[in-house]
PDB file of C-alpha atoms in Angstrom:
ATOM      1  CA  UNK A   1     -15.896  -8.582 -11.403  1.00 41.00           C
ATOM      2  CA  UNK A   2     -14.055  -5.408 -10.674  1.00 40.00           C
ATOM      3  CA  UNK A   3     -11.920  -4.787  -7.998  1.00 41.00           C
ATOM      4  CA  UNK A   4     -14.233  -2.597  -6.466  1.00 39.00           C
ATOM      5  CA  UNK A   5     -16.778  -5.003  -6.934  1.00 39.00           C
ATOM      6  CA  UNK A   6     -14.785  -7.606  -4.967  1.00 37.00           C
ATOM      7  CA  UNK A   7     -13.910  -5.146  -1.881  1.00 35.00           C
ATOM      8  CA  UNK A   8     -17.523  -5.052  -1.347  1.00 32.00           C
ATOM      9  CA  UNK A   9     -18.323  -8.335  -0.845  1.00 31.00           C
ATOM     10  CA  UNK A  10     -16.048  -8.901   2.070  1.00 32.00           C
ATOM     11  CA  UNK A  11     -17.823 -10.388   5.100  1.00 31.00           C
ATOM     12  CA  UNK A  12     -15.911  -7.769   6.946  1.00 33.00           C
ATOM     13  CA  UNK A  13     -17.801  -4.351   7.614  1.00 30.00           C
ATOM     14  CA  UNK A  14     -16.241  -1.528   7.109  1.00 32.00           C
ATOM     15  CA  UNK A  15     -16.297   1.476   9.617  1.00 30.00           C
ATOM     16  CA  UNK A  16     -15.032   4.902   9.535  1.00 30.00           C
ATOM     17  CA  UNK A  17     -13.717   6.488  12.806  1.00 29.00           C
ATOM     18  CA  UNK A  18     -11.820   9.997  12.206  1.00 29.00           C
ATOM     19  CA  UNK A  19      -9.539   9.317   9.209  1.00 31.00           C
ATOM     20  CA  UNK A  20      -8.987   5.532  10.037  1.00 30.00           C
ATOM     21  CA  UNK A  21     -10.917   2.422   8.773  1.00 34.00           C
ATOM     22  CA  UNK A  22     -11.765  -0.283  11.084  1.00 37.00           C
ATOM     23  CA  UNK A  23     -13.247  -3.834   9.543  1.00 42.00           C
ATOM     24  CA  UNK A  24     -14.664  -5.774  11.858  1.00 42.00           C
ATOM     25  CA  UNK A  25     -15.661  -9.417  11.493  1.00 43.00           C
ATOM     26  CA  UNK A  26     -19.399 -10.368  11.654  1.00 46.00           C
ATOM     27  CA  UNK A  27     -19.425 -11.491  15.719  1.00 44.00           C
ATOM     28  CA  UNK A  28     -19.969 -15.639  15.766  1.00 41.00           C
ATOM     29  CA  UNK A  29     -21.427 -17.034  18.784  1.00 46.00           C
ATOM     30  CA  UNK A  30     -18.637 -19.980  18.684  1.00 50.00           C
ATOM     31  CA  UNK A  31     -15.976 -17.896  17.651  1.00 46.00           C
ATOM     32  CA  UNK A  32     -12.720 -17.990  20.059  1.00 75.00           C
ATOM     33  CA  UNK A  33      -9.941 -15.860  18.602  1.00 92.00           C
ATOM     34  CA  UNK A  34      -9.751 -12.563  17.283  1.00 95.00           C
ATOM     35  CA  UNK A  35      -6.894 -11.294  15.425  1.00 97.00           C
ATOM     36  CA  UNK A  36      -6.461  -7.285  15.775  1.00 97.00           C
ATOM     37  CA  UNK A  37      -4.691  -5.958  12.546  1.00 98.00           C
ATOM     38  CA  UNK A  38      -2.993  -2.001  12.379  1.00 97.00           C
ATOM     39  CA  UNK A  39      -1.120  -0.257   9.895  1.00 96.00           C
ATOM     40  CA  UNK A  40      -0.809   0.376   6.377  1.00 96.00           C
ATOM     41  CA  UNK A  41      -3.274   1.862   4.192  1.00 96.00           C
ATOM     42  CA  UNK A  42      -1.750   0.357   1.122  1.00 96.00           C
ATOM     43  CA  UNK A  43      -1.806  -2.940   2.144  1.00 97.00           C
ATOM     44  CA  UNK A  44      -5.072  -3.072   3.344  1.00 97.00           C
ATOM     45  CA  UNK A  45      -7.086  -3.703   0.685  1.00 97.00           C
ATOM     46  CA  UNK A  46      -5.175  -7.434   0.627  1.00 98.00           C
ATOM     47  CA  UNK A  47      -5.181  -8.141   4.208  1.00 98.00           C
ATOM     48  CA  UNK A  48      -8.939  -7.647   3.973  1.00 97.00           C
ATOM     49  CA  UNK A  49      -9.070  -9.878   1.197  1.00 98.00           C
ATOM     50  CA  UNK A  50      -6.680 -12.540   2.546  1.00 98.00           C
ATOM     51  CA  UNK A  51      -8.923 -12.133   6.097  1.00 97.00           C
ATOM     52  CA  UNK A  52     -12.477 -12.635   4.881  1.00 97.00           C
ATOM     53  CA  UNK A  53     -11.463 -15.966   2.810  1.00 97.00           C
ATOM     54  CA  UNK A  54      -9.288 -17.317   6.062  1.00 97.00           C
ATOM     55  CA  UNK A  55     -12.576 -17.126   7.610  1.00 95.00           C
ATOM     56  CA  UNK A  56     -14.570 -18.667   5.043  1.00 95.00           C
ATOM     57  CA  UNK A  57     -12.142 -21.539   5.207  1.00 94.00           C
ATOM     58  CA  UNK A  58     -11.636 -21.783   8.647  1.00 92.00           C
ATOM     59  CA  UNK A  59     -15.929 -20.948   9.969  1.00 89.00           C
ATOM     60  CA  UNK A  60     -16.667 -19.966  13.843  1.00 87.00           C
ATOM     61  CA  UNK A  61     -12.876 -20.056  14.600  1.00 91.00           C
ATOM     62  CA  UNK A  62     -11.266 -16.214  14.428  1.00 94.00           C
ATOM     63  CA  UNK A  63     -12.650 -13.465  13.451  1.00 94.00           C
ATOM     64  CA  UNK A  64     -10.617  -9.834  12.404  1.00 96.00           C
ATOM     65  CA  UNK A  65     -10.419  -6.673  13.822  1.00 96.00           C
ATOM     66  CA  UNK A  66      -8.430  -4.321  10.977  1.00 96.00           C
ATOM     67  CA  UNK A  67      -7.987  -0.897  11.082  1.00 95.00           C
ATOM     68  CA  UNK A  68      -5.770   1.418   8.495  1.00 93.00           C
ATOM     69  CA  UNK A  69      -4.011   4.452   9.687  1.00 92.00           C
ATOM     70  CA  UNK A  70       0.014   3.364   8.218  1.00 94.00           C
ATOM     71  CA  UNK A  71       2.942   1.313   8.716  1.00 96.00           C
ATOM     72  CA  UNK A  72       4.543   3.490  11.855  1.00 96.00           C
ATOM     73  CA  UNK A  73       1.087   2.927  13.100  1.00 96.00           C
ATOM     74  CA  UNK A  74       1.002  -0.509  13.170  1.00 97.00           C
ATOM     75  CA  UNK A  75       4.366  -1.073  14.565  1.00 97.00           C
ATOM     76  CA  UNK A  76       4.056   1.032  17.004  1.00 97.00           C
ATOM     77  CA  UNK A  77       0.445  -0.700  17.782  1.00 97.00           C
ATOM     78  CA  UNK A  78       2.146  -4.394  17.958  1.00 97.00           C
ATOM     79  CA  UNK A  79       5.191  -2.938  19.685  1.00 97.00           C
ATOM     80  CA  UNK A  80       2.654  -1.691  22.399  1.00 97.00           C
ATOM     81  CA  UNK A  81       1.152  -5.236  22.687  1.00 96.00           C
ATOM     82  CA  UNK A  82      -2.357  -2.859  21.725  1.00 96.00           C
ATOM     83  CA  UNK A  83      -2.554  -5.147  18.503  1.00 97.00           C
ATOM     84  CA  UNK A  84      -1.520  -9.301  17.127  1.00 97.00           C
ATOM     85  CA  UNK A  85      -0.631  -8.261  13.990  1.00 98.00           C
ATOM     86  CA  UNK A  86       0.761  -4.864  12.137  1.00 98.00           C
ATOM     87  CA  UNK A  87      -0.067  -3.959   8.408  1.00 98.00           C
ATOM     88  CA  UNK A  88       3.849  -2.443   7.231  1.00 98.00           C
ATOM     89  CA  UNK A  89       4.539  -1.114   3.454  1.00 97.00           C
ATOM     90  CA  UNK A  90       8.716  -0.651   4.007  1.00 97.00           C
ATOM     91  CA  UNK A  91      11.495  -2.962   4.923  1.00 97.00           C
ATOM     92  CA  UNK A  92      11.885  -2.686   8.462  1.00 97.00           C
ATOM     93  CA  UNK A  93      14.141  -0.029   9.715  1.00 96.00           C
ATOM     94  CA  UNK A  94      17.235   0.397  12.436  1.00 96.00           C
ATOM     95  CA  UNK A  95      14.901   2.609  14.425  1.00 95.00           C
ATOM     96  CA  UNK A  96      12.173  -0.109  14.660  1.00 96.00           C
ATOM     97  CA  UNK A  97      11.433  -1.206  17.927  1.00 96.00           C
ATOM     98  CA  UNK A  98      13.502  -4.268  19.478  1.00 96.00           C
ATOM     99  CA  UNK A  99      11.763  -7.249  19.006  1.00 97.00           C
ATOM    100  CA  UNK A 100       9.680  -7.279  16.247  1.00 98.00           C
ATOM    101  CA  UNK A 101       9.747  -9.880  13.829  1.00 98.00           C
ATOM    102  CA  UNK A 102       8.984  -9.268   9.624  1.00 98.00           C
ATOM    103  CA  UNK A 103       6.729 -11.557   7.195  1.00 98.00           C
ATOM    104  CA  UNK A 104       7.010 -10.915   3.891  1.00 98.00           C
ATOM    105  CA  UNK A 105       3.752 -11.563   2.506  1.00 98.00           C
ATOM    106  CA  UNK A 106       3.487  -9.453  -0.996  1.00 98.00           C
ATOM    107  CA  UNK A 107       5.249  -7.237  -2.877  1.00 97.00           C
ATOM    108  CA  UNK A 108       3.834  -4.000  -4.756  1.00 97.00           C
ATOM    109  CA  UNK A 109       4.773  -1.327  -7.127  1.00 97.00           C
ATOM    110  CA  UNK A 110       5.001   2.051  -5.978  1.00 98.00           C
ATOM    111  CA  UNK A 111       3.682   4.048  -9.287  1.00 98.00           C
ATOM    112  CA  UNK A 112       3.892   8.208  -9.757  1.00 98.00           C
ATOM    113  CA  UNK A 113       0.424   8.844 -10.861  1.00 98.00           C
ATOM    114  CA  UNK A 114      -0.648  12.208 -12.263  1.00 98.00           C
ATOM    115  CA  UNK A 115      -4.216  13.872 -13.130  1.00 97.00           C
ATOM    116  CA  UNK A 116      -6.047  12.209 -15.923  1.00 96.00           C
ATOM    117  CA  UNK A 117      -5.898  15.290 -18.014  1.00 96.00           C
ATOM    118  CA  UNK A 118      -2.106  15.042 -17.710  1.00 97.00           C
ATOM    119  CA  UNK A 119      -1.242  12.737 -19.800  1.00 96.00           C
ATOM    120  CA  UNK A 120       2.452  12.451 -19.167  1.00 97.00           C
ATOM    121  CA  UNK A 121       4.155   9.292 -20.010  1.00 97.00           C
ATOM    122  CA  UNK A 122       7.905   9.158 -18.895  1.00 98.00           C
ATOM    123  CA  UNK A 123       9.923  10.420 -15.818  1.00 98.00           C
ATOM    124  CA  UNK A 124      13.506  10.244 -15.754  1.00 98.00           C
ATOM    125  CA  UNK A 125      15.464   8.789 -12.821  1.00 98.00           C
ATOM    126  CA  UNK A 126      16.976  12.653 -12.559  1.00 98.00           C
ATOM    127  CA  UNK A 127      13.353  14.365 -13.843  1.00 98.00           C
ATOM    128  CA  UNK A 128      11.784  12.524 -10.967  1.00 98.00           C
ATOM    129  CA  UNK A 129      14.026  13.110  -8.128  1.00 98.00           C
ATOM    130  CA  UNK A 130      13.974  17.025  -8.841  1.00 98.00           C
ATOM    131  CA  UNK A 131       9.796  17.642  -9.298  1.00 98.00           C
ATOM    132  CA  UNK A 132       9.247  15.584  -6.208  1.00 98.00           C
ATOM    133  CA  UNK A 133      12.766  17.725  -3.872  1.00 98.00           C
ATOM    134  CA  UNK A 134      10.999  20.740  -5.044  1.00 97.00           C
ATOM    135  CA  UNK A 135      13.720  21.869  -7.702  1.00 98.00           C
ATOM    136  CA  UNK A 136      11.396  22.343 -10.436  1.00 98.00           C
ATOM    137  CA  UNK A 137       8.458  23.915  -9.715  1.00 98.00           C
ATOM    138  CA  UNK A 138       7.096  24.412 -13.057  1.00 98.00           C
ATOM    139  CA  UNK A 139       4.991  21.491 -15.506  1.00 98.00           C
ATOM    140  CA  UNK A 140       6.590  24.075 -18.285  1.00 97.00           C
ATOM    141  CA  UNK A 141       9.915  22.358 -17.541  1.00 97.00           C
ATOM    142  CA  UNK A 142       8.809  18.542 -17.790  1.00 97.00           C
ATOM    143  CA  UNK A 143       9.162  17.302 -21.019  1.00 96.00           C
ATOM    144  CA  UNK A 144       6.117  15.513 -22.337  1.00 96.00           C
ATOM    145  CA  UNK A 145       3.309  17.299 -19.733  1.00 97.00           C
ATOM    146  CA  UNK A 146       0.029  18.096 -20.519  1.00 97.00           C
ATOM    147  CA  UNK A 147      -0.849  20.647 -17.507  1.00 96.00           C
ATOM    148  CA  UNK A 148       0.199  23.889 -17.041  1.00 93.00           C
ATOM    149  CA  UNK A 149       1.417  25.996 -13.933  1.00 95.00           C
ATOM    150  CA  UNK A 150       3.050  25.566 -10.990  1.00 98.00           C
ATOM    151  CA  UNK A 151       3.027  21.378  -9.785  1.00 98.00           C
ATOM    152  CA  UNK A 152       1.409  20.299  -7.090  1.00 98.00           C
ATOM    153  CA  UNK A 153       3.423  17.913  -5.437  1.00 98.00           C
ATOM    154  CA  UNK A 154       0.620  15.497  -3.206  1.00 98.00           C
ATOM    155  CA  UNK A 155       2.549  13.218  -0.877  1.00 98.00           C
ATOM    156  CA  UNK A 156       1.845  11.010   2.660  1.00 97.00           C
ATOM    157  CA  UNK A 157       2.276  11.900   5.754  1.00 96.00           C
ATOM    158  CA  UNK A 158       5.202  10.632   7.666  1.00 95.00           C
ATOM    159  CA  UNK A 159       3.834   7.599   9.570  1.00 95.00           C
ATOM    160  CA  UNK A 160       3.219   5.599   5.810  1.00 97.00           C
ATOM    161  CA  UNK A 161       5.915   2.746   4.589  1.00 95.00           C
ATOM    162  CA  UNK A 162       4.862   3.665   1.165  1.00 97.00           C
ATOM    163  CA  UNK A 163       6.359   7.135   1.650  1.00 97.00           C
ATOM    164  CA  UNK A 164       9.536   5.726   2.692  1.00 97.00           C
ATOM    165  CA  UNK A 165       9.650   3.300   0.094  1.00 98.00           C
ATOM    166  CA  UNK A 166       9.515   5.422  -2.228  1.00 98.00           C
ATOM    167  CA  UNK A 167      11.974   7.959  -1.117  1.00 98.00           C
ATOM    168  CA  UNK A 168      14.199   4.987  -0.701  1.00 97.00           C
ATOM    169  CA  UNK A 169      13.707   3.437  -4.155  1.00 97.00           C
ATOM    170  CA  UNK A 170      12.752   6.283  -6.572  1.00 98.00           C
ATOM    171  CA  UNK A 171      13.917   8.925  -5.056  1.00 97.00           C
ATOM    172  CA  UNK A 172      17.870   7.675  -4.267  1.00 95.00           C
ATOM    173  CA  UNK A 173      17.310   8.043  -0.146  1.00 96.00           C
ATOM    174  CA  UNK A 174      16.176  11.679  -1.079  1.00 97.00           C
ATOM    175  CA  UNK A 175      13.113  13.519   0.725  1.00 97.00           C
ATOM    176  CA  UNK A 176      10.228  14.734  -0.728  1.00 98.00           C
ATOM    177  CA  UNK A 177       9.790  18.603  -0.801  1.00 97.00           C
ATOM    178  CA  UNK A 178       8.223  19.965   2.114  1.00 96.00           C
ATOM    179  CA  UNK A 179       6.105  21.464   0.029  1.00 96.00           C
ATOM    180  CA  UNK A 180       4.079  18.666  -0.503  1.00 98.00           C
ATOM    181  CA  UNK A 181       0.400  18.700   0.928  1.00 97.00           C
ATOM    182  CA  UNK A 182       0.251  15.582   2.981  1.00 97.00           C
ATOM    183  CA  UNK A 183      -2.550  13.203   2.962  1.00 97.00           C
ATOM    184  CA  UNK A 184      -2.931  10.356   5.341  1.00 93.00           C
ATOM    185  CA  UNK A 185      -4.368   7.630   2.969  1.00 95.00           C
ATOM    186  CA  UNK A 186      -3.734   6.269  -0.155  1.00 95.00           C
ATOM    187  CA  UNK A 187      -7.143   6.690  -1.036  1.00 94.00           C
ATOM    188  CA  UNK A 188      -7.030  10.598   0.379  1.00 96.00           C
ATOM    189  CA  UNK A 189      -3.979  10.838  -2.017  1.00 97.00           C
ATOM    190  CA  UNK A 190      -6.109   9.278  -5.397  1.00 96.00           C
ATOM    191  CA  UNK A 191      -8.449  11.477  -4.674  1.00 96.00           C
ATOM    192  CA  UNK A 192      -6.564  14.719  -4.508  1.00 97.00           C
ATOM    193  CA  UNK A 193      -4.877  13.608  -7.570  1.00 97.00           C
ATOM    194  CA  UNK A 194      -7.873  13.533  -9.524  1.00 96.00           C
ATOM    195  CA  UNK A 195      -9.128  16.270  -8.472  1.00 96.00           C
ATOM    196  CA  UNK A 196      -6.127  18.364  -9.098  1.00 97.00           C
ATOM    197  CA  UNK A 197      -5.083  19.351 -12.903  1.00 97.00           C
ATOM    198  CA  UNK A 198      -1.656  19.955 -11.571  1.00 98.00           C
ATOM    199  CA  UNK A 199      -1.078  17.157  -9.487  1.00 98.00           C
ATOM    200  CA  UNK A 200       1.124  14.859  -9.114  1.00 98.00           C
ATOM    201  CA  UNK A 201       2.016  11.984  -6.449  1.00 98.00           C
ATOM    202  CA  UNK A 202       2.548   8.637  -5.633  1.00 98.00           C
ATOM    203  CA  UNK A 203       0.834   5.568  -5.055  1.00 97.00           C
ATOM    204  CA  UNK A 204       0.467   1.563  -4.751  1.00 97.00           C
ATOM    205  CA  UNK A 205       0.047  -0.181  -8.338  1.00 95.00           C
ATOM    206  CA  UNK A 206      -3.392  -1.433  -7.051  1.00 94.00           C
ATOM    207  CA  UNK A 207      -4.812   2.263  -6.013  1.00 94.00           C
ATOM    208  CA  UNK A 208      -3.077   3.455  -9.293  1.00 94.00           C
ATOM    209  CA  UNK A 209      -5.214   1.705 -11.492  1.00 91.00           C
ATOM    210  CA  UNK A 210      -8.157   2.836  -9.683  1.00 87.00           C
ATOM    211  CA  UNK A 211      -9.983   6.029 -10.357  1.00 73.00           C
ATOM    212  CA  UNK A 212      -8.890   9.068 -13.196  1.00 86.00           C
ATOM    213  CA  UNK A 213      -5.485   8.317 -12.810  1.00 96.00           C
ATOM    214  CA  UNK A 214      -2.373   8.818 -15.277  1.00 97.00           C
ATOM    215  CA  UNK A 215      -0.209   6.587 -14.245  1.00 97.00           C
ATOM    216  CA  UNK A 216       3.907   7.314 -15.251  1.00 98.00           C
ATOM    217  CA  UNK A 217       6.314   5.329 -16.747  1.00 98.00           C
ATOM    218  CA  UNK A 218       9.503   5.501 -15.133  1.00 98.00           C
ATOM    219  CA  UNK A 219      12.939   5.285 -16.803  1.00 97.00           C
ATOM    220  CA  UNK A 220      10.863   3.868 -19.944  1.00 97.00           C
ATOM    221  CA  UNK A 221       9.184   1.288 -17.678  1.00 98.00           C
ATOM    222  CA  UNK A 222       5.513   1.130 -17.030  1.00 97.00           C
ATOM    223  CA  UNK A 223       4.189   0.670 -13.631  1.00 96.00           C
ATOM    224  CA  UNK A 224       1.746  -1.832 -13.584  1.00 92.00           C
ATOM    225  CA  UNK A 225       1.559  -5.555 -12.159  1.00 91.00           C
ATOM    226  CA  UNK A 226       3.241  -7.044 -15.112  1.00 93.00           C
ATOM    227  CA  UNK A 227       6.479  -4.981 -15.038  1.00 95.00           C
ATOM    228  CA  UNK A 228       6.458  -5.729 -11.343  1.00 94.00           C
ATOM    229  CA  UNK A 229       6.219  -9.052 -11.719  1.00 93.00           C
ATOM    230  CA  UNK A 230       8.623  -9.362 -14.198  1.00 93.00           C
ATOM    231  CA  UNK A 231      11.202  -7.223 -12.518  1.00 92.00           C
ATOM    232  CA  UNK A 232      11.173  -5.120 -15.378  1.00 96.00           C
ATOM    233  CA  UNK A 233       9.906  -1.882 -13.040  1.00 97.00           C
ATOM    234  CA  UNK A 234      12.100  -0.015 -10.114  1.00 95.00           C
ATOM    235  CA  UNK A 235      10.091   0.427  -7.705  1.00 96.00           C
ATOM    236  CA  UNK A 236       9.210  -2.644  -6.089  1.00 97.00           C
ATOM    237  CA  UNK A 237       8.887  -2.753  -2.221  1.00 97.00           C
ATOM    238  CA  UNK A 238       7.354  -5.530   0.248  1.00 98.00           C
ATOM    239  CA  UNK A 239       4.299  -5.689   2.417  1.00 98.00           C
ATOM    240  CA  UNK A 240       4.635  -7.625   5.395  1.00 98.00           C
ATOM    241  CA  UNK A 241       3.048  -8.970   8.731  1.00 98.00           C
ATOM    242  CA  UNK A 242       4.524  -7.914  12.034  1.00 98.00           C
ATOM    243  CA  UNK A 243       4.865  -9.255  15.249  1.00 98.00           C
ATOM    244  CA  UNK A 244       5.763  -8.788  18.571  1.00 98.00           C
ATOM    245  CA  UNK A 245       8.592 -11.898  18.504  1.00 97.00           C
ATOM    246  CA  UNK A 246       7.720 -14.563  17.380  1.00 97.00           C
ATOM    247  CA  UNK A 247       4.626 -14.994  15.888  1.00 98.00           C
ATOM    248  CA  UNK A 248       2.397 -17.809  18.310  1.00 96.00           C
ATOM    249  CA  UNK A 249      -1.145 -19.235  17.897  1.00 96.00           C
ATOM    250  CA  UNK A 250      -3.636 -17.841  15.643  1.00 96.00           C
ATOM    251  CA  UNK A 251      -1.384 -15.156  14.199  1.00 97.00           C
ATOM    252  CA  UNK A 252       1.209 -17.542  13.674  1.00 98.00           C
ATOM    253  CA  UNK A 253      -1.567 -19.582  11.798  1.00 97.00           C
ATOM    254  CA  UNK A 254      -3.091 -16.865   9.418  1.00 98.00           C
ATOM    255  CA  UNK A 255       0.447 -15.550   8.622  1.00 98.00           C
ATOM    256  CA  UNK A 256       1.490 -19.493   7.863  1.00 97.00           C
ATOM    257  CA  UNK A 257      -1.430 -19.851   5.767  1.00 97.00           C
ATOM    258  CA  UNK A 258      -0.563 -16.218   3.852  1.00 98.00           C
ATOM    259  CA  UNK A 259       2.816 -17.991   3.557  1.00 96.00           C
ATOM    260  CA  UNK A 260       1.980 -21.252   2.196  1.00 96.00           C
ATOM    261  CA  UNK A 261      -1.942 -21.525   0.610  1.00 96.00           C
ATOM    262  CA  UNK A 262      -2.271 -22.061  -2.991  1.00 97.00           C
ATOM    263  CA  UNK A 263      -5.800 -20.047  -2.000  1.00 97.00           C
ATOM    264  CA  UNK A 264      -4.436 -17.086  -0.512  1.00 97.00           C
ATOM    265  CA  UNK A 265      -1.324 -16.936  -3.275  1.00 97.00           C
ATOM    266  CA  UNK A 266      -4.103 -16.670  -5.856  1.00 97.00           C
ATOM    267  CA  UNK A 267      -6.010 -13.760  -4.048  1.00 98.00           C
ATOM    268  CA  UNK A 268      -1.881 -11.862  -4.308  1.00 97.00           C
ATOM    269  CA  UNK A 269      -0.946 -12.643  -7.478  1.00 96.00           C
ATOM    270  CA  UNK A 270      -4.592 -11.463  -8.372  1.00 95.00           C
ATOM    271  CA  UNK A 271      -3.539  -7.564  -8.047  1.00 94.00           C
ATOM    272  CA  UNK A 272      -0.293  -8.214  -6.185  1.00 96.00           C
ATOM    273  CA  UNK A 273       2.962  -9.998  -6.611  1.00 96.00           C
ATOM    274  CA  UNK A 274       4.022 -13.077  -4.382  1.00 96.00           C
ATOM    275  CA  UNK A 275       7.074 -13.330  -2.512  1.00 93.00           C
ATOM    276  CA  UNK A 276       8.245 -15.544  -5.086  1.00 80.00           C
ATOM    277  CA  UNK A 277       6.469 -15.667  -8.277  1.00 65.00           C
TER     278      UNK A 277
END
């Protein structure tokens, strides 16, 4: 079964409310607990996976309220006390809110993905950082690129922990160019790319192997789940579980069981990369 396939059969309904998605747990009469879930957009295709078997393995006991919308989202949602848990995709940061306490729960690849019809295979550490500061403006001056014209640089908008990942691990602490269209999903970004001959942007290895995506090696390395895995590949950043302190009851229990399961390691490793492999 695909990964598509997969998504689908969640027992969690998805719901689209302005450019956010909110999965909601089929309501159970006995049910005592719901666990309200914010953030990332790249992590959320897990979390949904992880929530819908915790379910199945723990009937009429919590159900899951998870919406998308990114990282600073879902911090700032926890921080708040609006939500239990946030989605992040970046290591936390000094300007984090006091209190919150990190989970690592997966790690991911952060891939440079280009237009199908692009078929450009290698970035250098140096190539990289200038298409994506704006220095060269041109797919004339890339070495190896199949488009033509001025590049389109696609990125995410400020509130994602992908975006800062990557500026912090491919991009040597740089920023990307401000002019970079923004796009406030991972999905919203696959989608531009494809449609877009000239594009060129950035995404989790799990979105980047969905669609009409080329996806770039960096440095010589592939991006895919095996170089991440491996170690092999760069750009390797953490998803994690927050919490206002100390995680407590049933958050303290899902996270535990994301920690420790042999059930929900399996549903990682299956497009992911455990915390230790």
């Amino acid at each position: 079964m695909n990964r598509n396939g997969r998504l689908r059969r969640l027992s969690i309904t998805t719901v689209a409310v302005g450019m956010l998605g909110v999965a909601t747990a089929p309501a159970v009469a006995s049910a005592t607990t719901t666990i309200s879930i914010s953030g990332a957009t790249a992590s959320y295709p897990l979390v949904s996976l992880l929530a819908q078997k915790y379910v199945k393995v723990h009937p009429n006991k919590v159900k899951f309220k998870i919406a998308q919308g990114g990282a600073q989202i879902g911090i700032n949602d926890v921080a708040a006390g609006r939500d239990t848990i946030g989605d992040v995709s970046r290591d936390p940061l000094p300007s984090d809110p006091a209190g919150l306490v990190f989970y690592p729960i997966a790690k991911y690849a952060i891939c440079v993905v280009t237009n199908k019809a692009n078929t450009l295979s290698n970035l250098t550490p140096s190539q990289l950082v200038s298409i994506f500061t704006g220095k060269t403006r041109s797919w004339s001056q890339v070495p190896g690129a199949t488009a033509s014209g001025t590049i389109d640089l696609i990125s995410r908008t400020s509130v994602a922990g992908v975006l800062t990942s990557f500026q912090t691990l491919l991009l040597e602490g740089k920023k990307v160019s401000s002019l970079a269209s923004e796009q406030s999903s991972e999905g919203l970004l696959r989608q531009t790319v494809e449609n877009d001959p000239n594009g060129i942007g950035f995404l989790s290895n799990y979105q980047a192997g969905l669609g009409a995506l080329n996806s770039v090696s960096y440095n010589g390395v592939a991006c895919n789940q095996t170089t991440a895995t491996s170690g092999q590949y760069a750009g390797i950043a953490r998803f994690y579980e927050v919490t206002k302190g100390k995680a407590t009851g049933a958050a303290s229990a899902f996270i535990g069981w994301i920690e420790a399961s042999p059930v929900a390691r399996k549903i990682i490793a299956s497009q992911w990369i455990p915390i230790n492999p």
